[in-house]
Coordinates of C-alpha atoms and ligand atoms in Angstrom, one line a residue:
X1 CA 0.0 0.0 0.0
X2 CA 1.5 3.1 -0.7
X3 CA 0.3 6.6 0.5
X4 CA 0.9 9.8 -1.9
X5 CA 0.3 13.7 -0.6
X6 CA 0.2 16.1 -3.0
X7 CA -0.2 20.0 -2.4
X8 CA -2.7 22.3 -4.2
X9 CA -1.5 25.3 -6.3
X10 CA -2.5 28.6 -6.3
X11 CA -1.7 31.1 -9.9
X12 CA 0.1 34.1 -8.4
X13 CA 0.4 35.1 -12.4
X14 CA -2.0 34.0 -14.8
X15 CA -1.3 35.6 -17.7
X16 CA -4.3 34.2 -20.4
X17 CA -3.5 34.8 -24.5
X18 CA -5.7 34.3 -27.1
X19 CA -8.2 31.6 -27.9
X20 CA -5.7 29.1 -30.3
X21 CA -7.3 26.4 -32.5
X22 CA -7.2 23.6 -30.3
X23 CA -9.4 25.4 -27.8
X24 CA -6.5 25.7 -25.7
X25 CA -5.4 29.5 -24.4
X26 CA -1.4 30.4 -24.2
X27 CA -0.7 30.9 -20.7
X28 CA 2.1 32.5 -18.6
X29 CA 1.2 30.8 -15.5
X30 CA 3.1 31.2 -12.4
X31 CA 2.3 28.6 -10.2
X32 CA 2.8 28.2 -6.7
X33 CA 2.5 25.3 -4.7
X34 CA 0.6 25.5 -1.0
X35 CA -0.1 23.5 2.2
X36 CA -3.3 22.4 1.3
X37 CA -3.4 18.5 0.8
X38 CA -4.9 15.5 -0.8
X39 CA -3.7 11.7 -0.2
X40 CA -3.8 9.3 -2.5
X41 CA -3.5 5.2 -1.4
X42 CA -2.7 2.9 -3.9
X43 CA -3.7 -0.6 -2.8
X44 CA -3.5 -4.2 -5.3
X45 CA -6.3 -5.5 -6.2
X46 CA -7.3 -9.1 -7.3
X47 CA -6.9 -10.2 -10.9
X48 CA -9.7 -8.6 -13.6
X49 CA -11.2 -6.0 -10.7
X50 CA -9.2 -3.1 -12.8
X51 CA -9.1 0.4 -11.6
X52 CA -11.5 1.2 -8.6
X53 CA -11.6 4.2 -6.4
X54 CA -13.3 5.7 -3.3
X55 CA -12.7 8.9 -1.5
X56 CA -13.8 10.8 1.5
X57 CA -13.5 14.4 2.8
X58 CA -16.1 16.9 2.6
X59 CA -16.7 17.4 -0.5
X60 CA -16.4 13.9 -1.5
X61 CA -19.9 13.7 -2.8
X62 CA -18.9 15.9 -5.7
X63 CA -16.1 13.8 -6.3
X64 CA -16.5 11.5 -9.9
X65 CA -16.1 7.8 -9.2
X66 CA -16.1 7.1 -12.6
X67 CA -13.7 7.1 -15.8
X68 CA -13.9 10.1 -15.5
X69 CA -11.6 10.9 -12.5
X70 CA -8.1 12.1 -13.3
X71 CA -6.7 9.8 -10.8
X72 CA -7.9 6.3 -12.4
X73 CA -7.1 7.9 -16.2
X74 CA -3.7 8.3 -14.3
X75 CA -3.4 4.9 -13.2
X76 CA -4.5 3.3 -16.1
X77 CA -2.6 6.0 -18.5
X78 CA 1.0 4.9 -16.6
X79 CA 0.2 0.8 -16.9
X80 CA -0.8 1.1 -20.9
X81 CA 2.6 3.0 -21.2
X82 CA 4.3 -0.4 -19.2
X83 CA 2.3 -2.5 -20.8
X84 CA 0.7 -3.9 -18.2
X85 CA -2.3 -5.7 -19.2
X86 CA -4.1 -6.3 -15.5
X87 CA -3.6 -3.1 -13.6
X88 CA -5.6 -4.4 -10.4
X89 CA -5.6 -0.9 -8.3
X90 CA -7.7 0.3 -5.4
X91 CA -7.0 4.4 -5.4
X92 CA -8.9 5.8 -2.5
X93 CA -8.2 9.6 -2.6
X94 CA -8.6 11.5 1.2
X95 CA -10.0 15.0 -0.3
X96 CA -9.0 18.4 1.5
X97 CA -8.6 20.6 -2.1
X98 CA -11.8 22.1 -2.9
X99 CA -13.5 20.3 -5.8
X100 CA -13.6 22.8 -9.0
X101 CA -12.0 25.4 -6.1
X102 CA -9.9 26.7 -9.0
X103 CA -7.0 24.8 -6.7
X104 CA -6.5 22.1 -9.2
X105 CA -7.3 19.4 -6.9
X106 CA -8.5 16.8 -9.7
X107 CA -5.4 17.5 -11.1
X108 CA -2.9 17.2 -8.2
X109 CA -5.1 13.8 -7.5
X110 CA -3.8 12.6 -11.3
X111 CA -0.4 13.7 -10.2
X112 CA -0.3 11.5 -7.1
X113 CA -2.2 8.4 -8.7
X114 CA 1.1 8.3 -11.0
X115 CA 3.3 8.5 -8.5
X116 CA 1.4 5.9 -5.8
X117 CA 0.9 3.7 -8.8
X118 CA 4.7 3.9 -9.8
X119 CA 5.6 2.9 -6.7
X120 CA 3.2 0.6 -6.3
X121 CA 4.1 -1.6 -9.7
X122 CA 7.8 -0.6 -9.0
X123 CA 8.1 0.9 -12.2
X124 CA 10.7 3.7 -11.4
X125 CA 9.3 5.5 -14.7
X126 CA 11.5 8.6 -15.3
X127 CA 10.3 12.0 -13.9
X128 CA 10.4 13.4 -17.5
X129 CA 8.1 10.5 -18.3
X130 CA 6.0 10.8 -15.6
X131 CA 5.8 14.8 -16.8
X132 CA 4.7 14.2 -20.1
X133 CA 2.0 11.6 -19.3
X134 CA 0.9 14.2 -16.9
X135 CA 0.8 16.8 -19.5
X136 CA -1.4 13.9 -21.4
X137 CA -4.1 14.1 -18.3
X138 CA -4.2 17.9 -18.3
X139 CA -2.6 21.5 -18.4
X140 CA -2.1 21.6 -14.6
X141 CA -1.0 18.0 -13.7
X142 CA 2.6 18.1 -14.1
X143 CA 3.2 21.2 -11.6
X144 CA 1.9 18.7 -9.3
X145 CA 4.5 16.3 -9.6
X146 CA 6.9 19.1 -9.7
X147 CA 5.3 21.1 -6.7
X148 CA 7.5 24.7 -5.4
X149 CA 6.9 28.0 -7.6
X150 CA 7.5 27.2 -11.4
X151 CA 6.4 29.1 -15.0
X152 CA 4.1 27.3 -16.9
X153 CA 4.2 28.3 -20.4
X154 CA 2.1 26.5 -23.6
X155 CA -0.9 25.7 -22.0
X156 CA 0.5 25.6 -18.5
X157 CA 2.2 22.0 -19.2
X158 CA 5.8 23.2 -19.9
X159 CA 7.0 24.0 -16.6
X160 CA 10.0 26.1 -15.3
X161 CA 11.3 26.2 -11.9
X162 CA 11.5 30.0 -10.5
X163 CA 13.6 30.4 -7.6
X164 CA 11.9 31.5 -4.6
X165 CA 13.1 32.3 -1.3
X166 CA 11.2 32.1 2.2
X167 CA 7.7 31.5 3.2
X168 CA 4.6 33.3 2.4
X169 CA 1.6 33.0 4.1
X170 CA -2.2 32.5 2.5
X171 CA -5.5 32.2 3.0
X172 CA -7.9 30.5 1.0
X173 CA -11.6 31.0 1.2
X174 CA -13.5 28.0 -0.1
X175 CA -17.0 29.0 -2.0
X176 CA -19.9 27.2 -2.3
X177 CA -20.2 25.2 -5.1
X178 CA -17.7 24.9 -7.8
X179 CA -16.7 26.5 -11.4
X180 CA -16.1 25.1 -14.4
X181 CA -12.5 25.8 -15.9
X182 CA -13.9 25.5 -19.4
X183 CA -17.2 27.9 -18.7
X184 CA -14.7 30.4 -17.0
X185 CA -11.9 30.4 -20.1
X186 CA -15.2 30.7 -22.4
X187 CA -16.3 33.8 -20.3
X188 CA -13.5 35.7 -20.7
X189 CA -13.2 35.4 -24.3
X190 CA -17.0 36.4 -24.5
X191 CA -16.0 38.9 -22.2
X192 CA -12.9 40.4 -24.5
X193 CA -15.2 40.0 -27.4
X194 CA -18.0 42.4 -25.7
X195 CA -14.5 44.7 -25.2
X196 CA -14.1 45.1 -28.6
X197 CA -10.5 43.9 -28.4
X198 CA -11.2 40.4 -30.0
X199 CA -10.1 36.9 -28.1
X200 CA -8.3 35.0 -30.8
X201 CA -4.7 34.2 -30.8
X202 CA -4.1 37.7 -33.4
X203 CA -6.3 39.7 -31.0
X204 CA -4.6 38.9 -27.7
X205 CA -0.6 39.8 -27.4
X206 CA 1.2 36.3 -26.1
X207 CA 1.2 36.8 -22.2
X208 CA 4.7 36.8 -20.5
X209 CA 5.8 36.5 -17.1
X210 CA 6.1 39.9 -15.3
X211 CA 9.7 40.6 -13.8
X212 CA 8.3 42.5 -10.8
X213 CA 6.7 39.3 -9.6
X214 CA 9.3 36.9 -10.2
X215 CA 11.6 39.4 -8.6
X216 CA 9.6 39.2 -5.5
X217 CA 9.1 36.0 -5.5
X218 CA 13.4 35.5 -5.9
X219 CA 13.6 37.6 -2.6
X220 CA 10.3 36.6 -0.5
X221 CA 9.1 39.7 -0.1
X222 CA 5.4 39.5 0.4
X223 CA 4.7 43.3 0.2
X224 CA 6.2 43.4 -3.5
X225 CA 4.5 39.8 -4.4
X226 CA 1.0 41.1 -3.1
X227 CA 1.8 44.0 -5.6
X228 CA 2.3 41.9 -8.5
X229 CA -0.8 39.4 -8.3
X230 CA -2.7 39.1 -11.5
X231 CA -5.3 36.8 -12.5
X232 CA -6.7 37.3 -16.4
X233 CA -9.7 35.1 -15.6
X234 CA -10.5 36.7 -12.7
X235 CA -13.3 38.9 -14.3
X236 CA -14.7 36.1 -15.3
X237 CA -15.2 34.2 -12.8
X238 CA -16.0 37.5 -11.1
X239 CA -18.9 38.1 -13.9
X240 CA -20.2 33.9 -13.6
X241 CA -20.1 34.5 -9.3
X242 CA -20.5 38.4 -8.7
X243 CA -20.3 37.8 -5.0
X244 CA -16.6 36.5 -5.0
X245 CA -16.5 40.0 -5.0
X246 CA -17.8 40.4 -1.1
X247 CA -15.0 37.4 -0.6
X248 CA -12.2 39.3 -2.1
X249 CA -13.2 42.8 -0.2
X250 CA -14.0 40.7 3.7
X251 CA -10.2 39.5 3.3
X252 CA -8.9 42.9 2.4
X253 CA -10.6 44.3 5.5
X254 CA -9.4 41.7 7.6
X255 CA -5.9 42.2 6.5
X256 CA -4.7 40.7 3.6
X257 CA -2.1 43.0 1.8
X258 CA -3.2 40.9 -1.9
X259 CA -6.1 39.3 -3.2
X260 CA -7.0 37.6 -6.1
X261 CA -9.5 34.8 -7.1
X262 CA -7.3 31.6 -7.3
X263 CA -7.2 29.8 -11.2
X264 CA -10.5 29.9 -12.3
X265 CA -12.3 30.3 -8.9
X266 CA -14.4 30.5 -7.0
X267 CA -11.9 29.7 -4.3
X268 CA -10.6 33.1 -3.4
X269 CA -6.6 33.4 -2.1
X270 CA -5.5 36.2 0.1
X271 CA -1.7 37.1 0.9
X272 CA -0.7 37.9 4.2
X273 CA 2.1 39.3 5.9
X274 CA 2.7 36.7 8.6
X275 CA 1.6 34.0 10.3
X276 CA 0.0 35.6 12.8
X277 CA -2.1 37.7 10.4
X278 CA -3.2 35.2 8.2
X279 CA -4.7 33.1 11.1
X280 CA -6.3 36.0 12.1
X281 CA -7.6 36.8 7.9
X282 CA -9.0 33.4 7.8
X283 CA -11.0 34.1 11.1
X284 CA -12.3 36.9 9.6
X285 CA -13.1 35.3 6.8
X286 CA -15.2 32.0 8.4
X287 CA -17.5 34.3 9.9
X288 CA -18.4 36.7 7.2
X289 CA -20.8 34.8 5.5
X290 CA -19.2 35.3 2.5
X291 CA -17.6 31.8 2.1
X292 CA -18.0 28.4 2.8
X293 CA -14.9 28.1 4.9
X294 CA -11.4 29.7 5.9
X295 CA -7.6 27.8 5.9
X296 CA -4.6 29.8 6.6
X297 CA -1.1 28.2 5.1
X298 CA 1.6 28.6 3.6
X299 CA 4.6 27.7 0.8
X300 CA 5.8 26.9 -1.6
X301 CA 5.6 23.4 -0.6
X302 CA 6.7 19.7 -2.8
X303 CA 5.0 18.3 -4.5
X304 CA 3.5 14.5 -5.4
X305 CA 5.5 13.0 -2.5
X306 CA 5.3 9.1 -1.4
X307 CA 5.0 9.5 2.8
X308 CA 3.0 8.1 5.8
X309 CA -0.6 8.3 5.6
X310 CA -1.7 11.1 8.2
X311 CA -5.1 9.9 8.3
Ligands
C5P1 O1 -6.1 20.8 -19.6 P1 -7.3 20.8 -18.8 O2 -8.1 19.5 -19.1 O3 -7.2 21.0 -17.4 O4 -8.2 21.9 -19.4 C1 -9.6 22.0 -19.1 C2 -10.2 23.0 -20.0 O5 -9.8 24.4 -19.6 C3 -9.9 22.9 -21.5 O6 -10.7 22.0 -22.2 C4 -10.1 24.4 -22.0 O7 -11.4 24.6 -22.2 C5 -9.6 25.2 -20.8 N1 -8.2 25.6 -20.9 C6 -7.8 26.6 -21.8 N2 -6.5 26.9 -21.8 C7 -5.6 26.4 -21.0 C8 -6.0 25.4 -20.1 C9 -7.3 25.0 -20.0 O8 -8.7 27.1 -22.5 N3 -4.3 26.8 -21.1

């Protein structure tokens, strides 16, 4: 049996380009990893039972337990690429990421079914190989495996570490409900369209990574970072959930020196500048009434790690 925890990410730059052909958008993505955790056990199952999962947490019940789930196209994605014919896998998945949180939970849960079940088959599949079948799974899984504070460029799969020094300190406020990546990335080319500035790949300038946030981010200062935030799909997901904008203004008033919805919301991410504050920011934030829930944390964390089980 082996145990996998793998942290969620939060976009501190997510620079969105135009619309391409493939449906895809050109990204400069700067993501950052934080201590916000799913598990993921890999157990052996008997011969012919295939890929079966369960999970539990509180939002489990949104959770797919179908073919659906990123963490049994994971499992079975890694044993066609061995060739194994019988990949007999219980994945139970302990959930603590918001589901469609704009956290990329499903995502980190693909990251860690590839590495539980690499370990599990003792496989030792190369980390480049493991980065490419994550790319396979989806733009955000191979930050997962690669975890810290890394530029994503393409379509968020081709990943640079960015140095980073310190800890920063965060608060997340989890919405009710989830939103869909795809229904937020079509929102904000509708949105650029109703502009008048167009939302195709000749109508949007290729986004690139700002140097005033990767230069705070090389000297961990929180002050210059909050500064620098920017999320391109934030007016979408802004004009899909038009309260997110209470969320974003109870965190400021409670403290937070940035704010900005995380990914494609609704999850809502708040810097702060300590420890001390951001306990106090997420608080604030439970009893608002403008969210679901408040965790205070920090990073940049690992990522996909093999460890003990803490549940
Ligand atoms: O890659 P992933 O499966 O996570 O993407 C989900 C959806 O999000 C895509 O089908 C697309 O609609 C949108 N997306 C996008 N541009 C990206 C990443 C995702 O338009 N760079």
């Amino acid at each position: 049996m082996i145990t996998v925890r793998v942290p969620a990410k939060v976009n501190v730059q997510l620079g969105v380009g135009g619309l391409r052909a493939d449906g895809f958008h050109d990204l400069a993505n700067v993501f950052f990893a934080v201590g916000l955790f799913d598990e993921v056990t890999a157990e052996p199952v008997g011969p012919g039972e295939g890929v079966t999962l369960s999970c539990t947490g509180p939002d489990a019940a949104s959770v797919p337990l179908d073919d659906s789930n990123l963490a049994a196209r994971a499992a079975r994605l890694l044993a066609a690429h061995h060739g194994l014919a019988d990949p007999g896998v219980h994945l139970h998945i302990a959930k603590a990421i918001p589901v469609a949180g704009g956290m990329a939970g499903g995502s980190a849960d693909g990251a860690a079914a590839l590495v539980a079940c690499d370990a599990l088959w003792g496989l030792a599949t190369p980390i480049g190989t493991l980065l490419e079948l994550a790319a396979e799974l989806g733009s955000d899984v191979p930050f997962a495996l690669l975890g810290g504070v890394a530029l994503g460029r393409g379509r968020g799969e081709i990943l640079d570490a960015l140095p980073v020094a310190g800890t920063f300190h965060w608060v997340f406020a989890v919405a009710d409900g989830g939103l869909s990546t795809p229904a937020v990335f079509r929102e904000c080319d509708r949105l650029r369209e109703e502009a008048g500035t167009g939302s195709s790949e000749a109508d949007v300038p290729t986004p690139d990574a700002d140097p005033a946030l990767l230069a705070a981010l090389a000297s961990g200062d929180p002050v210059a970072l909050a500064a620098a935030l920017t999320n391109d799909l934030q007016a979408a997901a802004l004009s899909l959930r038009p309260s997110l904008a209470d969320t974003l203004h109870a965190g400021t008033e409670a403290g937070a020196i940035g704010a900005l919805v995380s990914g494609s919301g609704p999850t809502c991410a708040f810097l702060a500048k300590d420890a001390e504050s951001a306990e106090a920011i997420a608080a604030a934030l439970r009893t608002s009434g403008t969210c679901r829930t408040a965790h205070a944390t920090h990073g940049p964390v690992p990522g996909a790690e093999v460890g003990a089980p803490t549940a």
